[in-house]
mmCIF file of C-alpha atoms and ligand atoms in Angstrom:
data_model
loop_
_atom_site.group_PDB
_atom_site.id
_atom_site.type_symbol
_atom_site.label_atom_id
_atom_site.label_comp_id
_atom_site.label_asym_id
_atom_site.label_seq_id
_atom_site.Cartn_x
_atom_site.Cartn_y
_atom_site.Cartn_z
ATOM 1 C CA UNK A 1 -18.543 -17.100 101.054
ATOM 2 C CA UNK A 2 -20.832 -19.788 102.401
ATOM 3 C CA UNK A 3 -23.910 -20.700 100.385
ATOM 4 C CA UNK A 4 -27.500 -20.793 101.535
ATOM 5 C CA UNK A 5 -29.816 -23.705 100.792
ATOM 6 C CA UNK A 6 -33.544 -24.140 101.236
ATOM 7 C CA UNK A 7 -34.864 -27.699 101.553
ATOM 8 C CA UNK A 8 -38.556 -28.514 101.212
ATOM 9 C CA UNK A 9 -39.437 -31.855 102.804
ATOM 10 C CA UNK A 10 -36.640 -31.444 105.346
ATOM 11 C CA UNK A 11 -38.508 -33.605 107.891
ATOM 12 C CA UNK A 12 -38.406 -36.613 105.533
ATOM 13 C CA UNK A 13 -35.728 -39.253 105.065
ATOM 14 C CA UNK A 14 -33.800 -37.448 102.326
ATOM 15 C CA UNK A 15 -34.236 -34.050 103.968
ATOM 16 C CA UNK A 16 -32.403 -35.274 107.064
ATOM 17 C CA UNK A 17 -29.466 -36.726 105.095
ATOM 18 C CA UNK A 18 -29.237 -33.750 102.741
ATOM 19 C CA UNK A 19 -29.364 -31.200 105.578
ATOM 20 C CA UNK A 20 -26.449 -32.985 107.269
ATOM 21 C CA UNK A 21 -24.440 -33.084 104.037
ATOM 22 C CA UNK A 22 -24.998 -29.363 103.367
ATOM 23 C CA UNK A 23 -24.080 -28.410 106.936
ATOM 24 C CA UNK A 24 -20.876 -30.427 106.532
ATOM 25 C CA UNK A 25 -20.145 -28.373 103.387
ATOM 26 C CA UNK A 26 -20.559 -25.126 105.357
ATOM 27 C CA UNK A 27 -23.984 -24.147 104.009
ATOM 28 C CA UNK A 28 -26.546 -22.073 105.872
ATOM 29 C CA UNK A 29 -29.517 -24.469 105.815
ATOM 30 C CA UNK A 30 -33.181 -23.470 105.880
ATOM 31 C CA UNK A 31 -36.003 -25.984 105.912
ATOM 32 C CA UNK A 32 -39.629 -25.628 104.920
ATOM 33 C CA UNK A 33 -42.111 -27.389 107.191
ATOM 34 C CA UNK A 34 -45.883 -27.450 106.963
ATOM 35 C CA UNK A 35 -48.034 -26.717 109.942
ATOM 36 C CA UNK A 36 -49.344 -29.733 111.854
ATOM 37 C CA UNK A 37 -50.906 -30.158 115.285
ATOM 38 C CA UNK A 38 -47.854 -32.078 116.494
ATOM 39 C CA UNK A 39 -44.236 -31.535 115.471
ATOM 40 C CA UNK A 40 -42.624 -34.429 113.606
ATOM 41 C CA UNK A 41 -38.979 -33.456 113.702
ATOM 42 C CA UNK A 42 -37.558 -36.801 114.883
ATOM 43 C CA UNK A 43 -35.319 -37.297 111.859
ATOM 44 C CA UNK A 44 -33.759 -33.831 112.111
ATOM 45 C CA UNK A 45 -33.644 -33.658 115.916
ATOM 46 C CA UNK A 46 -29.810 -33.962 115.959
ATOM 47 C CA UNK A 47 -29.526 -30.986 113.548
ATOM 48 C CA UNK A 48 -32.222 -28.749 114.962
ATOM 49 C CA UNK A 49 -29.798 -26.210 116.519
ATOM 50 C CA UNK A 50 -27.900 -25.822 113.236
ATOM 51 C CA UNK A 51 -30.763 -25.285 110.786
ATOM 52 C CA UNK A 52 -33.618 -22.785 110.566
ATOM 53 C CA UNK A 53 -37.146 -24.034 110.025
ATOM 54 C CA UNK A 54 -39.904 -21.974 108.409
ATOM 55 C CA UNK A 55 -43.582 -22.689 107.991
ATOM 56 C CA UNK A 56 -44.887 -22.829 104.431
ATOM 57 C CA UNK A 57 -46.876 -25.297 102.380
ATOM 58 C CA UNK A 58 -46.599 -26.635 98.841
ATOM 59 C CA UNK A 59 -50.310 -25.885 98.483
ATOM 60 C CA UNK A 60 -49.879 -22.186 99.274
ATOM 61 C CA UNK A 61 -48.144 -20.168 96.550
ATOM 62 C CA UNK A 62 -47.653 -16.964 98.527
ATOM 63 C CA UNK A 63 -46.192 -18.803 101.500
ATOM 64 C CA UNK A 64 -43.492 -20.183 99.185
ATOM 65 C CA UNK A 65 -42.772 -16.781 97.645
ATOM 66 C CA UNK A 66 -42.433 -15.200 101.071
ATOM 67 C CA UNK A 67 -40.165 -18.016 102.256
ATOM 68 C CA UNK A 68 -37.832 -17.640 99.272
ATOM 69 C CA UNK A 69 -37.736 -13.870 99.703
ATOM 70 C CA UNK A 70 -36.960 -14.220 103.401
ATOM 71 C CA UNK A 71 -34.186 -16.809 103.037
ATOM 72 C CA UNK A 72 -32.533 -15.715 99.722
ATOM 73 C CA UNK A 73 -31.256 -19.198 98.912
ATOM 74 C CA UNK A 74 -28.586 -19.978 96.331
ATOM 75 C CA UNK A 75 -30.006 -23.486 95.957
ATOM 76 C CA UNK A 76 -33.470 -24.977 96.517
ATOM 77 C CA UNK A 77 -33.931 -28.720 96.903
ATOM 78 C CA UNK A 78 -37.580 -29.644 96.351
ATOM 79 C CA UNK A 79 -37.940 -32.894 98.266
ATOM 80 C CA UNK A 80 -41.458 -32.338 99.622
ATOM 81 C CA UNK A 81 -44.137 -34.582 98.147
ATOM 82 C CA UNK A 82 -46.880 -37.030 98.972
ATOM 83 C CA UNK A 83 -44.385 -39.844 98.444
ATOM 84 C CA UNK A 84 -46.220 -43.097 99.247
ATOM 85 C CA UNK A 85 -47.618 -44.948 96.219
ATOM 86 C CA UNK A 86 -50.634 -46.694 97.911
ATOM 87 C CA UNK A 87 -51.798 -43.345 99.355
ATOM 88 C CA UNK A 88 -51.702 -41.916 95.843
ATOM 89 C CA UNK A 89 -54.383 -44.428 94.802
ATOM 90 C CA UNK A 90 -56.523 -43.382 97.807
ATOM 91 C CA UNK A 91 -55.848 -39.636 97.457
ATOM 92 C CA UNK A 92 -54.987 -39.048 93.804
ATOM 93 C CA UNK A 93 -56.093 -35.423 93.716
ATOM 94 C CA UNK A 94 -54.146 -34.402 96.805
ATOM 95 C CA UNK A 95 -51.127 -36.277 95.444
ATOM 96 C CA UNK A 96 -51.447 -34.264 92.238
ATOM 97 C CA UNK A 97 -51.627 -31.008 94.199
ATOM 98 C CA UNK A 98 -48.496 -31.746 96.282
ATOM 99 C CA UNK A 99 -46.371 -33.867 94.024
ATOM 100 C CA UNK A 100 -47.212 -32.342 90.628
ATOM 101 C CA UNK A 101 -48.539 -28.786 90.971
ATOM 102 C CA UNK A 102 -46.348 -28.186 94.031
ATOM 103 C CA UNK A 103 -43.355 -28.245 91.687
ATOM 104 C CA UNK A 104 -44.848 -25.526 89.481
ATOM 105 C CA UNK A 105 -45.560 -23.443 92.572
ATOM 106 C CA UNK A 106 -41.876 -23.693 93.556
ATOM 107 C CA UNK A 107 -40.708 -22.833 90.042
ATOM 108 C CA UNK A 108 -43.155 -19.927 89.725
ATOM 109 C CA UNK A 109 -41.876 -18.581 93.036
ATOM 110 C CA UNK A 110 -38.298 -18.751 91.716
ATOM 111 C CA UNK A 111 -39.383 -16.990 88.539
ATOM 112 C CA UNK A 112 -40.940 -14.247 90.615
ATOM 113 C CA UNK A 113 -38.162 -13.803 93.198
ATOM 114 C CA UNK A 114 -34.941 -14.560 91.275
ATOM 115 C CA UNK A 115 -34.093 -16.784 88.324
ATOM 116 C CA UNK A 116 -30.515 -16.969 89.658
ATOM 117 C CA UNK A 117 -31.652 -19.546 92.265
ATOM 118 C CA UNK A 118 -30.694 -23.126 91.406
ATOM 119 C CA UNK A 119 -33.467 -25.740 91.671
ATOM 120 C CA UNK A 120 -33.364 -29.485 92.279
ATOM 121 C CA UNK A 121 -36.463 -31.608 91.634
ATOM 122 C CA UNK A 122 -36.864 -35.019 93.291
ATOM 123 C CA UNK A 123 -37.920 -37.113 90.304
ATOM 124 C CA UNK A 124 -38.467 -40.838 90.695
ATOM 125 C CA UNK A 125 -37.878 -44.194 89.016
ATOM 126 C CA UNK A 126 -41.644 -44.729 89.517
ATOM 127 C CA UNK A 127 -41.973 -42.632 86.347
ATOM 128 C CA UNK A 128 -40.638 -45.636 84.385
ATOM 129 C CA UNK A 129 -43.436 -47.869 85.763
ATOM 130 C CA UNK A 130 -44.008 -50.481 83.076
ATOM 131 C CA UNK A 131 -40.431 -50.346 81.901
ATOM 132 C CA UNK A 132 -39.789 -49.763 78.202
ATOM 133 C CA UNK A 133 -36.172 -50.969 78.370
ATOM 134 C CA UNK A 134 -33.779 -52.399 80.953
ATOM 135 C CA UNK A 135 -31.791 -50.874 82.515
ATOM 136 C CA UNK A 136 -33.614 -47.555 82.548
ATOM 137 C CA UNK A 137 -31.688 -44.399 81.686
ATOM 138 C CA UNK A 138 -32.395 -40.701 81.231
ATOM 139 C CA UNK A 139 -33.764 -41.290 77.699
ATOM 140 C CA UNK A 140 -36.071 -44.226 78.555
ATOM 141 C CA UNK A 141 -39.743 -43.290 77.919
ATOM 142 C CA UNK A 142 -41.953 -42.994 80.998
ATOM 143 C CA UNK A 143 -44.995 -45.213 81.651
ATOM 144 C CA UNK A 144 -46.100 -44.467 85.221
ATOM 145 C CA UNK A 145 -48.307 -46.997 87.037
ATOM 146 C CA UNK A 146 -49.792 -44.948 89.876
ATOM 147 C CA UNK A 147 -51.137 -41.446 90.495
ATOM 148 C CA UNK A 148 -47.826 -40.858 92.317
ATOM 149 C CA UNK A 149 -45.838 -41.842 89.226
ATOM 150 C CA UNK A 150 -48.040 -39.702 86.996
ATOM 151 C CA UNK A 151 -47.606 -36.711 89.309
ATOM 152 C CA UNK A 152 -43.817 -37.189 89.289
ATOM 153 C CA UNK A 153 -43.813 -37.231 85.470
ATOM 154 C CA UNK A 154 -45.557 -33.847 85.537
ATOM 155 C CA UNK A 155 -43.036 -32.524 88.091
ATOM 156 C CA UNK A 156 -40.186 -33.798 85.952
ATOM 157 C CA UNK A 157 -41.346 -32.195 82.716
ATOM 158 C CA UNK A 158 -42.328 -28.879 84.279
ATOM 159 C CA UNK A 159 -38.779 -28.691 85.659
ATOM 160 C CA UNK A 160 -37.365 -29.340 82.178
ATOM 161 C CA UNK A 161 -39.809 -26.804 80.744
ATOM 162 C CA UNK A 162 -38.817 -24.006 83.144
ATOM 163 C CA UNK A 163 -35.164 -24.712 82.396
ATOM 164 C CA UNK A 164 -35.826 -24.390 78.661
ATOM 165 C CA UNK A 165 -38.278 -21.481 78.894
ATOM 166 C CA UNK A 166 -36.724 -19.216 81.515
ATOM 167 C CA UNK A 167 -33.072 -20.265 81.593
ATOM 168 C CA UNK A 168 -33.364 -21.364 85.216
ATOM 169 C CA UNK A 169 -30.687 -23.746 86.544
ATOM 170 C CA UNK A 170 -33.229 -26.499 87.171
ATOM 171 C CA UNK A 171 -32.256 -30.160 87.329
ATOM 172 C CA UNK A 172 -34.039 -33.408 88.063
ATOM 173 C CA UNK A 173 -32.550 -36.384 89.818
ATOM 174 C CA UNK A 174 -34.337 -39.543 88.671
ATOM 175 C CA UNK A 175 -33.668 -41.435 91.861
ATOM 176 C CA UNK A 176 -34.347 -45.134 92.205
ATOM 177 C CA UNK A 177 -35.629 -46.425 95.557
ATOM 178 C CA UNK A 178 -33.285 -45.446 98.350
ATOM 179 C CA UNK A 179 -33.577 -46.516 101.915
ATOM 180 C CA UNK A 180 -31.909 -46.049 105.288
ATOM 181 C CA UNK A 181 -32.647 -46.429 108.991
ATOM 182 C CA UNK A 182 -34.614 -43.148 108.591
ATOM 183 C CA UNK A 183 -36.994 -44.571 105.957
ATOM 184 C CA UNK A 184 -40.710 -44.292 106.749
ATOM 185 C CA UNK A 185 -42.186 -47.489 108.227
ATOM 186 C CA UNK A 186 -44.832 -47.810 105.494
ATOM 187 C CA UNK A 187 -42.233 -48.538 102.821
ATOM 188 C CA UNK A 188 -41.503 -52.217 102.349
ATOM 189 C CA UNK A 189 -37.817 -52.177 103.344
ATOM 190 C CA UNK A 190 -38.330 -50.472 106.682
ATOM 191 C CA UNK A 191 -41.510 -52.460 107.293
ATOM 192 C CA UNK A 192 -39.375 -55.589 106.954
ATOM 193 C CA UNK A 193 -36.395 -54.377 109.033
ATOM 194 C CA UNK A 194 -38.698 -53.189 111.826
ATOM 195 C CA UNK A 195 -40.615 -56.491 111.790
ATOM 196 C CA UNK A 196 -37.406 -58.556 111.813
ATOM 197 C CA UNK A 197 -36.237 -56.691 114.913
ATOM 198 C CA UNK A 198 -39.615 -57.128 116.651
ATOM 199 C CA UNK A 199 -39.851 -60.816 115.767
ATOM 200 C CA UNK A 200 -36.276 -61.433 116.925
ATOM 201 C CA UNK A 201 -37.010 -59.709 120.244
ATOM 202 C CA UNK A 202 -40.327 -61.529 120.757
ATOM 203 C CA UNK A 203 -42.594 -58.509 120.190
ATOM 204 C CA UNK A 204 -44.239 -59.610 116.936
ATOM 205 C CA UNK A 205 -45.158 -62.982 115.457
ATOM 206 C CA UNK A 206 -45.783 -62.536 111.740
ATOM 207 C CA UNK A 207 -45.025 -60.106 108.924
ATOM 208 C CA UNK A 208 -47.776 -59.505 106.346
ATOM 209 C CA UNK A 209 -46.657 -58.379 102.920
ATOM 210 C CA UNK A 210 -48.090 -58.030 99.401
ATOM 211 C CA UNK A 211 -46.168 -58.627 96.161
ATOM 212 C CA UNK A 212 -42.964 -60.526 97.021
ATOM 213 C CA UNK A 213 -41.924 -60.750 93.353
ATOM 214 C CA UNK A 214 -41.561 -56.998 92.868
ATOM 215 C CA UNK A 215 -37.988 -56.097 91.965
ATOM 216 C CA UNK A 216 -36.375 -52.817 92.956
ATOM 217 C CA UNK A 217 -32.974 -51.236 92.532
ATOM 218 C CA UNK A 218 -32.415 -50.321 96.190
ATOM 219 C CA UNK A 219 -29.631 -47.965 97.273
ATOM 220 C CA UNK A 220 -28.638 -46.030 100.397
ATOM 221 C CA UNK A 221 -30.162 -42.552 100.935
ATOM 222 C CA UNK A 222 -26.851 -41.187 102.259
ATOM 223 C CA UNK A 223 -25.205 -41.970 98.923
ATOM 224 C CA UNK A 224 -28.093 -40.527 96.911
ATOM 225 C CA UNK A 225 -28.210 -37.066 98.541
ATOM 226 C CA UNK A 226 -24.551 -36.687 97.507
ATOM 227 C CA UNK A 227 -25.681 -37.078 93.890
ATOM 228 C CA UNK A 228 -28.321 -34.349 94.388
ATOM 229 C CA UNK A 229 -25.700 -31.928 95.638
ATOM 230 C CA UNK A 230 -23.245 -32.772 92.841
ATOM 231 C CA UNK A 231 -25.910 -32.077 90.191
ATOM 232 C CA UNK A 232 -26.342 -28.593 91.633
ATOM 233 C CA UNK A 233 -22.583 -27.813 91.449
ATOM 234 C CA UNK A 234 -22.242 -28.359 87.687
ATOM 235 C CA UNK A 235 -21.797 -25.616 85.063
ATOM 236 C CA UNK A 236 -24.992 -26.625 83.259
ATOM 237 C CA UNK A 237 -28.226 -28.102 84.625
ATOM 238 C CA UNK A 238 -29.190 -31.587 83.501
ATOM 239 C CA UNK A 239 -31.170 -34.685 84.531
ATOM 240 C CA UNK A 240 -29.536 -37.781 85.974
ATOM 241 C CA UNK A 241 -30.496 -41.345 86.850
ATOM 242 C CA UNK A 242 -29.217 -42.255 90.323
ATOM 243 C CA UNK A 243 -29.252 -45.971 91.051
ATOM 244 C CA UNK A 244 -27.062 -48.964 91.876
ATOM 245 C CA UNK A 245 -27.661 -50.993 88.693
ATOM 246 C CA UNK A 246 -28.547 -54.045 90.839
ATOM 247 C CA UNK A 247 -32.046 -55.366 91.369
ATOM 248 C CA UNK A 248 -33.478 -57.572 94.070
ATOM 249 C CA UNK A 249 -36.959 -58.852 94.865
ATOM 250 C CA UNK A 250 -38.902 -58.094 98.032
ATOM 251 C CA UNK A 251 -38.359 -61.799 98.786
ATOM 252 C CA UNK A 252 -34.555 -61.280 98.573
ATOM 253 C CA UNK A 253 -34.821 -58.380 101.010
ATOM 254 C CA UNK A 254 -36.732 -60.597 103.446
ATOM 255 C CA UNK A 255 -34.181 -63.351 103.122
ATOM 256 C CA UNK A 256 -31.135 -61.142 103.814
ATOM 257 C CA UNK A 257 -32.900 -59.357 106.687
ATOM 258 C CA UNK A 258 -34.097 -62.504 108.474
ATOM 259 C CA UNK A 259 -30.773 -64.286 107.797
ATOM 260 C CA UNK A 260 -28.959 -61.441 109.531
ATOM 261 C CA UNK A 261 -30.657 -62.339 112.842
ATOM 262 C CA UNK A 262 -30.460 -66.102 112.264
ATOM 263 C CA UNK A 263 -34.119 -66.651 111.312
ATOM 264 C CA UNK A 264 -35.739 -68.282 108.262
ATOM 265 C CA UNK A 265 -37.991 -65.707 106.548
ATOM 266 C CA UNK A 266 -40.434 -68.356 105.293
ATOM 267 C CA UNK A 267 -41.437 -69.145 108.881
ATOM 268 C CA UNK A 268 -42.694 -65.592 109.466
ATOM 269 C CA UNK A 269 -43.797 -63.911 106.219
ATOM 270 C CA UNK A 270 -47.423 -64.252 105.103
ATOM 271 C CA UNK A 271 -49.213 -62.744 102.144
ATOM 272 C CA UNK A 272 -52.062 -60.312 102.763
ATOM 273 C CA UNK A 273 -53.899 -59.198 99.594
ATOM 274 C CA UNK A 274 -54.582 -55.871 101.329
ATOM 275 C CA UNK A 275 -51.003 -54.907 100.471
ATOM 276 C CA UNK A 276 -51.408 -55.590 96.746
ATOM 277 C CA UNK A 277 -51.858 -52.495 94.540
ATOM 278 C CA UNK A 278 -54.387 -51.765 91.773
ATOM 279 C CA UNK A 279 -51.361 -51.592 89.454
ATOM 280 C CA UNK A 280 -47.804 -52.321 90.530
ATOM 281 C CA UNK A 281 -44.342 -51.666 89.157
ATOM 282 C CA UNK A 282 -42.874 -55.135 88.716
ATOM 283 C CA UNK A 283 -39.240 -54.361 88.036
ATOM 284 C CA UNK A 284 -36.886 -51.386 88.131
ATOM 285 C CA UNK A 285 -33.169 -51.233 87.455
ATOM 286 C CA UNK A 286 -31.267 -48.037 86.669
ATOM 287 C CA UNK A 287 -28.188 -47.261 84.585
ATOM 288 C CA UNK A 288 -26.244 -44.578 86.499
ATOM 289 C CA UNK A 289 -23.400 -44.246 83.957
ATOM 290 C CA UNK A 290 -24.225 -40.610 83.086
ATOM 291 C CA UNK A 291 -24.029 -39.645 86.779
ATOM 292 C CA UNK A 292 -20.776 -41.572 87.048
ATOM 293 C CA UNK A 293 -19.232 -39.902 84.001
ATOM 294 C CA UNK A 294 -20.405 -36.306 84.572
ATOM 295 C CA UNK A 295 -20.589 -36.134 88.359
ATOM 296 C CA UNK A 296 -18.014 -38.737 89.376
ATOM 297 C CA UNK A 297 -20.778 -40.326 91.472
ATOM 298 C CA UNK A 298 -21.202 -43.957 92.355
ATOM 299 C CA UNK A 299 -22.960 -45.779 95.186
ATOM 300 C CA UNK A 300 -20.809 -46.833 98.150
ATOM 301 C CA UNK A 301 -23.188 -48.991 100.239
ATOM 302 C CA UNK A 302 -24.091 -52.460 98.933
ATOM 303 C CA UNK A 303 -27.512 -54.090 99.158
ATOM 304 C CA UNK A 304 -26.395 -56.452 101.930
ATOM 305 C CA UNK A 305 -24.806 -53.595 103.916
ATOM 306 C CA UNK A 306 -27.995 -51.550 103.540
ATOM 307 C CA UNK A 307 -30.276 -54.338 104.779
ATOM 308 C CA UNK A 308 -27.996 -55.111 107.709
ATOM 309 C CA UNK A 309 -27.676 -51.426 108.663
ATOM 310 C CA UNK A 310 -31.475 -51.103 108.739
ATOM 311 C CA UNK A 311 -32.007 -54.280 110.760
ATOM 312 C CA UNK A 312 -29.253 -53.391 113.254
ATOM 313 C CA UNK A 313 -30.697 -49.923 113.830
ATOM 314 C CA UNK A 314 -34.203 -51.332 114.321
ATOM 315 C CA UNK A 315 -32.836 -53.903 116.784
ATOM 316 C CA UNK A 316 -31.380 -50.988 118.786
ATOM 317 C CA UNK A 317 -34.688 -49.127 118.620
ATOM 318 C CA UNK A 318 -36.905 -52.059 119.590
ATOM 319 C CA UNK A 319 -34.574 -53.080 122.435
ATOM 320 C CA UNK A 320 -34.560 -49.482 123.741
ATOM 321 C CA UNK A 321 -30.841 -48.835 123.173
ATOM 322 C CA UNK A 322 -31.744 -46.133 120.677
ATOM 323 C CA UNK A 323 -34.622 -43.788 121.351
ATOM 324 C CA UNK A 324 -34.747 -41.501 118.316
ATOM 325 C CA UNK A 325 -38.506 -41.746 117.737
ATOM 326 C CA UNK A 326 -38.053 -42.661 114.054
HETATM 327 P P1 LIG B 401 -40.601 -38.670 102.790
HETATM 328 O O1 LIG B 401 -41.977 -39.169 102.591
HETATM 329 O O2 LIG B 401 -39.742 -39.246 103.865
HETATM 330 O O3 LIG B 401 -40.680 -37.070 103.020
HETATM 331 C C1 LIG B 401 -41.598 -36.266 102.320
HETATM 332 C C2 LIG B 401 -41.502 -34.850 102.864
HETATM 333 O O4 LIG B 401 -42.445 -33.998 102.175
HETATM 334 C C3 LIG B 401 -41.815 -34.715 104.348
HETATM 335 O O5 LIG B 401 -40.873 -33.829 104.918
HETATM 336 C C4 LIG B 401 -43.208 -34.094 104.337
HETATM 337 O O6 LIG B 401 -43.494 -33.321 105.486
HETATM 338 C C5 LIG B 401 -43.098 -33.183 103.132
HETATM 339 N N1 LIG B 401 -44.390 -32.722 102.624
HETATM 340 C C6 LIG B 401 -45.408 -33.499 102.172
HETATM 341 N N2 LIG B 401 -46.425 -32.717 101.787
HETATM 342 C C7 LIG B 401 -46.067 -31.417 101.992
HETATM 343 C C8 LIG B 401 -46.698 -30.157 101.801
HETATM 344 N N3 LIG B 401 -47.938 -30.045 101.308
HETATM 345 N N4 LIG B 401 -46.027 -29.021 102.113
HETATM 346 C C9 LIG B 401 -44.781 -29.118 102.630
HETATM 347 N N5 LIG B 401 -44.133 -30.276 102.851
HETATM 348 C C10 LIG B 401 -44.780 -31.419 102.530
HETATM 349 O O7 LIG B 401 -39.839 -38.790 101.378
HETATM 350 P P2 LIG B 401 -38.277 -39.105 101.063
HETATM 351 O O8 LIG B 401 -37.420 -38.263 101.923
HETATM 352 O O9 LIG B 401 -38.084 -40.568 100.995
HETATM 353 O O10 LIG B 401 -38.189 -38.597 99.547
HETATM 354 C C11 LIG B 401 -37.859 -37.248 99.219
HETATM 355 C C12 LIG B 401 -38.403 -36.928 97.833
HETATM 356 O O11 LIG B 401 -37.806 -37.810 96.882
HETATM 357 C C13 LIG B 401 -39.910 -37.087 97.662
HETATM 358 O O12 LIG B 401 -40.334 -36.106 96.742
HETATM 359 C C14 LIG B 401 -40.055 -38.482 97.051
HETATM 360 O O13 LIG B 401 -41.252 -38.581 96.332
HETATM 361 C C15 LIG B 401 -38.812 -38.497 96.167
HETATM 362 N N6 LIG B 401 -38.292 -39.816 95.866
HETATM 363 C C16 LIG B 401 -37.995 -40.688 96.877
HETATM 364 C C17 LIG B 401 -37.472 -41.925 96.610
HETATM 365 C C18 LIG B 401 -37.111 -42.872 97.716
HETATM 366 O O14 LIG B 401 -36.864 -44.047 97.416
HETATM 367 N N7 LIG B 401 -37.025 -42.426 98.966
HETATM 368 C C19 LIG B 401 -37.214 -42.363 95.216
HETATM 369 C C20 LIG B 401 -37.465 -41.318 94.232
HETATM 370 C C21 LIG B 401 -37.997 -40.111 94.552
HETATM 371 P P3 LIG B 401 -44.272 -33.923 106.797
HETATM 372 O O15 LIG B 401 -43.178 -34.346 107.736
HETATM 373 O O16 LIG B 401 -45.037 -32.746 107.260
HETATM 374 O O17 LIG B 401 -45.139 -35.066 106.317
HETATM 375 P P1 LIG B 402 -42.311 -47.857 95.951
HETATM 376 O O1 LIG B 402 -41.428 -48.519 94.955
HETATM 377 O O2 LIG B 402 -42.090 -46.372 96.043
HETATM 378 O O3 LIG B 402 -43.745 -48.172 95.791
HETATM 379 O O4 LIG B 402 -41.801 -48.387 97.396
HETATM 380 P P2 LIG B 402 -42.448 -49.422 98.446
HETATM 381 O O5 LIG B 402 -41.358 -49.736 99.417
HETATM 382 O O6 LIG B 402 -43.721 -48.891 99.016
HETATM 383 O O7 LIG B 402 -42.806 -50.720 97.568
HETATM 384 C C1 LIG B 402 -41.822 -51.422 96.847
HETATM 385 C C2 LIG B 402 -42.451 -52.703 96.289
HETATM 386 O O8 LIG B 402 -42.713 -53.583 97.377
HETATM 387 C C3 LIG B 402 -43.787 -52.497 95.565
HETATM 388 O O9 LIG B 402 -43.780 -53.211 94.343
HETATM 389 C C4 LIG B 402 -44.815 -53.113 96.505
HETATM 390 O O10 LIG B 402 -45.940 -53.704 95.833
HETATM 391 C C5 LIG B 402 -43.981 -54.187 97.174
HETATM 392 N N1 LIG B 402 -44.540 -54.604 98.472
HETATM 393 C C6 LIG B 402 -44.830 -55.885 98.836
HETATM 394 N N2 LIG B 402 -45.375 -55.908 100.058
HETATM 395 C C7 LIG B 402 -45.437 -54.624 100.487
HETATM 396 C C8 LIG B 402 -45.914 -54.018 101.701
HETATM 397 O O11 LIG B 402 -46.400 -54.681 102.618
HETATM 398 N N3 LIG B 402 -45.793 -52.656 101.798
HETATM 399 C C9 LIG B 402 -45.238 -51.901 100.795
HETATM 400 N N4 LIG B 402 -45.112 -50.578 100.969
HETATM 401 N N5 LIG B 402 -44.816 -52.452 99.631
HETATM 402 C C10 LIG B 402 -44.898 -53.785 99.486
#
């Protein structure tokens, strides 16, 4: 019998990739969307006929309860969050409501409707912040460096707590940064790939960035949603680091991206202090060996392939060959 999944945050990058993966597995897919004055369904436009969207909001407990009652999911993937670190410094309370308390609202709704429902929480490598060891693994202590990171630590531990307290199949994927052509343009990777395409096609002159020394362990979102699904198919719930084990600086990303179109990044990139953060995460690098051993998961797309895929897609968008609105 086919399974039913409910995805919160289905309009985001991961929601689009996960919805496609679950449809391919034969799932009935429901997505939670919040009300806004204009619909932002660009990323899931190709899937819109095959999924069912429902209005509810992480801020509204009863809307979540009603949604879970109406859809009777076997699995819930909680991807919705205020996910951009700089915004979390500007709107720390709202970030706490969405990204931290929103998780408890989901778990409380499961407790009320049915503790048989499996739950996935989108935890983040930002929880490691000022890293206490390298590479980071499931047992590495957290030291978050932004209101976003702090909120994710809360979401992570409340998921563990509901697993231990109520015997709910609740797991957390501690995902390191993952990117794709569907990544939001505020994030540094997509900001760079979009700018490279515009500069190459004569539509932009310079690219302003902040901390070029920051190191991230960047992987491909399509690979990472596979890990989410695998976690939910196990006999026992657990938490897993999902990463590539490779780290690169923002400068490296610029270099590979500009090289791909035959340009020298140093001719175009300038530093704007406006993009520096009150506190930054300087380096992240994950050890995914537990996911490899227990789930048989490993990343397929390399850093260079990822950068080139993003630049190529943005070249198609900027030149008008692709009109997906993303
Ligand atoms: P996006 O920012 O692309 O998507 C976030 C989603 O959350 C959007 O669909 C957004 O809806 C939704 N959302 C925000 N607030 C609410 C709300 N109050 N009620 C309902 N929905 C809401 O994030 P990603 O897809 O990149 O990430 C998915 C999850 O994984 C997030 O929780 C993120 O924090 C986490 N994560 C991401 C990593 C990454 O590198 N991408 C790394 C580690 C964790 P709308 O379209 O209406 O804005
Ligand atoms: P994050 O790891 O979730 O914060 O993902 P981002 O893509 O937003 O940022 C990754 C790193 O790139 C951080 O250390 C930022 O300080 C750094 N960075 C440097 N310049 C920029 C910029 O212009 N925009 C963003 N978003 N990040 C930048």
